[in-house]
Amino acid sequence: MKIPISWLKDYIDLDGLSVEDIARKLTLAGLEVDEIKYAGLAMPEYKDGEKHEFKTSGIAWDKEKLVVAEIREVKAHPNADRLTLLDLFDGKESQTVLTGAPNIFHLKGTGKLDKPIKAAYAKEGTTLYDGHAEGLQLMTLKRTKIRGVESYSMVCSEKELGISEEHEGIILFDDDAPVGMSLANYMGDAVLDISIVPNMARNANVIGIARELAALTGRELKRPTMDNGRRTKKSGQSSAVNGQSVTELVEIEITNPELNPRFVAGLIRDIEIKPSPYHIQRRLRLAGMRPISNIVDATNYAMLDIGQPLHAFDYDVLVSRVGQIANLSHKIKIITRAAKDGEKLTTLDGKERVLTSENVLVCDESGPLAMAGVMGGAESEVTDKTRTILLEGAAWNFINIRKTAKQHNLPSEASFRFSRGVHPAMAEQGVKRGLQLMAEWSGGQIAPDLVDVYPLKPKDPTITVTTKDVKRLLGIDLTAKQIAELLTRLEFECKVEKDSVKAKTPPHRLDIGEGAVGLADVLEEVARVYGYDRIPETRMSDSLPPQVGNPQHEWEEHARDILVILGLQEVVSYRMTSPERESRLVSFDEYVALANPIAPERRVMRRSLLASLLENVEKNARAESISMFEIGSVFEPNKNDLPNEPRKLAIAMTGLRTQTAWDVKDSASFDFYDMKGRLELLLSGLRLSGISYTPTDSSSLSAGFLHPGKSAEVKINGQSVGAFGELHPLVKEKYDFEDSPVIVAEFDLDTLRNATPTYGIAPVSEFPPVLEDIAVIVDESVTAEKVEGLIKQTGGKTVTRVRLFDVYRDEKIGAGKKSLAYNLTYQSEKTMTDAEAAAIRTKIVKRLEHEVGAKLRG
Amino acid sequence: MLDKLNEIEKSALESLRSVTDSAALESWRVSHLGRSSALMTVFAGLGKLSKEERPAVGSGANRVKVALESALEERSKLVKSAALAKSLEEDALDVTLPGRGVHVGRLHPSTQQLRKVMSILADMGFQIYTSREVETDEYNFQLLNFPPNHPARDMQDTFFVEAEGRGDNPILLRTHTSPGQIHAMREYSAMNPDNPPPIRIALPGMCFRYEQITARSEIQFNQVEGLVVGENITFADLKGTLADFARRMFGQHARVRFRASYFPFTEPSAEVDVECFVCGGKGCGVCKNSGWLEILGCGMVHPVVLQNGGYDPARYSGFAWGMGPERQLMLRYKIDDIRYFWGNDLRFLEQF
Ligand SMILES: [Zn+2]
């Protein structure tokens, strides 16, 4: 919402407040000023590195060099057909000014003007925007010769003065512009661009902002006088009210008050369609709207002024539609109703709209006239020939307007306001204001009275606020009188009774609820007007809640720490993917699918965390070495119910095991055992035991993407918790990976987390251990796990450590055989002798010979 | 004879002066102090000398021997230190060559920031509460006082999940962690419905908004919310608690500014600006010269939300606030493209 300061000043005295002061007050009170655009007023000067509070743009006008001047004659240029020479008076002296402005060109050579034209005159040395440049480029007026005629000054367009983009012609002021007055004093302005949050919809207008400022500063709000027939504010002329009353000409039928709580209509005759006064056009442009004609501008101006969108119908079209051009035998009947599905209306943008029952229509007896609150129909639109206006001011159900504006992609200033709710009381004020402005700008005659059908009045709740409530919820001590004073500034009608205030909601806002909600609504207003900055900072006095912790979160954070210690980089992926992307790794029939995805490749929620992780590996494939993990949810569909969100851990490793350096050239690639080593450390870090590694079951999900011979399933006490191994060569092919194998792991964290941890440590003996190596030759079919198990079983408590340090195959050992070499550590409760160790060793070797046919290797 | 001894001493000391390494030192020792050296020959010939001559020559020889030995020792020290100096010089490394790398694991920057936030909140007595990412409209919106078709819904563009027959309660991706407020309040109030216990929790997690992915907007982002519910919780407490939090989070001298704002699930609501932690409030590119950074939204828990959570708004009150760890990181590290976070380029991640 763009608010020109000059407009605000119509309703509140802002003396002594800078534009920044005003912007700051509004911003702190919840009307955030996003930008201040200067169009003439003095700008604060910021030096480099100096703090400025607001984003600022625009220019200030030089008070000496830019003045109101009058053009007395438009003469031909001796050497250029398209240019003219102006005989201009700047209040002090006459000037000759060169211009190519098309909007005074027709006066060329007509001699001395009967009525001089008022224009914005820039003297030599003025800095303003270059009207011919793309965008906003500053330039300074210099003395020069154009086609043999000296030029040192100019008459300006709006673009040159930073008012708007308009550069079609020069500004032509209203007749009452005072010649010689500094332009900055005449119409210097600044525009506040304010974000309107949903519960501030009432303030999407100049009076709303002025009312807030009045409340925040304690100043008086000056309201426009809006009674028809009274003296109008600016011109002081009386806008004539006469002729037949509108109530004799028009009647209104509201079929559903829920959709249309109020409909007010007024009528104005004998209007002349022409441009609005210049100062009105300028205000509209500064407020971000395009001036069209005095009538359309009046509806827009009234909307920006008090917040009520209006719609002007060409009354004569309505009359002709019902076939009663003369001698109306009965009234024109305006009917509001929900549209029928499939019903059509051509809106004033020329588009034929196919409507649904969500849309609301303003109709007459022959059919639809306008899409209520969103856009008028083409047929009854105001044209240059329009002589009589039927002006609508209505209240509409904000939900229907929201749906309609969205459905037909018609965001507008009107639908913005209606879709956030406009109080029905504003309908009457809006029509009065609109008619008044139309009369003022078009010379029309306002018909007496208004047609006003108001079947559904809003509650305007009365809320009781006590000093205790204020203390309990805001933490400040205010007297009832103080509370009432703050609320009265926002036009609540307050009654003080001892320690409580009964505050009646003023009839321009719909954001105050009832009961506990209303209390919160009103307390927010108390806090806002009192000033958030004046509320003290205190520490909570309430007791601490029961401490319950979050074991799952804590456990996962612990797992993350271990994985990081193991040299793995954590990543976080998009939850959204596509079945195609995941199917490179694994295929699922069903997904949690989005109804409104941003793109086909992000249309479902992931089911495989590993698939996401591999995409990250792929993106980083050129890195020398990659070790990554992610912990997160996957999404298992559950028909039309909420999905399951099991937690997963995925790990991927590929590339060099050791970082190369200038003197470390060769490094082997990560393989199965690098991953296994890390998993062993992870699981022991999580204090899990009873772990076994078995070849992957070909029926398991992971068997589909793992190398059948280089993969394993991880079980804890027989229960599968995950699988890992080298990516199957055929799966690897589908990715853009480098040559080295890609080793992956995926764990079901919920199962892992629910495994019972075991605590306790192995004692550290103070007696020296006996260390010994043994190597045994066994058949290939005998697993290392089996041999190690037998050694541990036989050695019992004495053998405290068994470490496989070599696996060796050779012809001398024999085909189908391998040698497994172990370091054994013998340890007892006293210093152990070699002989004692040898005795155990003999037992171990015998056991191995007996059970797996092992032979001791020389 | 004594002249001869003087001669021996003089020539030995002279030749010692040219000795520079340990081998030469040894050969000098052999030739000047060894068994067949001239000096030793003098000692050996002492017996043949007359009784008168013997004491003088004997003591003279001894003097020369001591002199040579001490000269040798001195020289030896010199030679050794020269050799050490030489070897130290020869062994010198090029200290400008790069150090050897180590594969290091790191947490994703978002996790690091989430942890930072949550550890401060833990110190302040807040416990972590996590809840699901796919939610119902009821929990994400309705129970949080966003009625269907309410304009406030425009503030949070939503991803909906395909599901049939759900009427006014579609499935969606949570747009904020606030559904957890309802889950938590209902869990706590179920413990003792007549006297629900106070709540002080932090709600971290991934949230989703229907946006185009650009340098400035993302479809997913982390959020951390704080929620306090209890008796006697005031707006002044909200201000004090957030001021405390800001000092822990952004620096001991960080100041905060509360601006009125609107969120459907809090009232009164506020946006909180923290004095720019990059420039200390003087004005810089990060704060766009304003000296303030918009860092969190907050407010008193709306009575409808309290009611929906099982807490009577006439007796209980509370406050909540929410903030984005990615936004904090972007401001702190001057990251100008939000897509880095889920892009997972190692060259980005390795900088944290
Ligand atoms: Zn800064």
Short mmCIF file of C-alpha atoms and ligand atoms in Angstrom, two decimals, chain B residues 276 279 283-284 287, ligand 1:
data_model
loop_
_atom_site.label_atom_id
_atom_site.label_comp_id
_atom_site.label_asym_id
_atom_site.label_seq_id
_atom_site.Cartn_x
_atom_site.Cartn_y
_atom_site.Cartn_z
CA CYS B 276 23.14 -6.30 13.22
CA CYS B 279 28.46 -4.38 11.97
CA GLY B 283 25.14 -0.15 9.19
CA CYS B 284 26.59 -2.54 6.62
CA CYS B 287 21.70 -5.24 7.29
ZN ZN C 1 25.07 -4.42 9.60
#
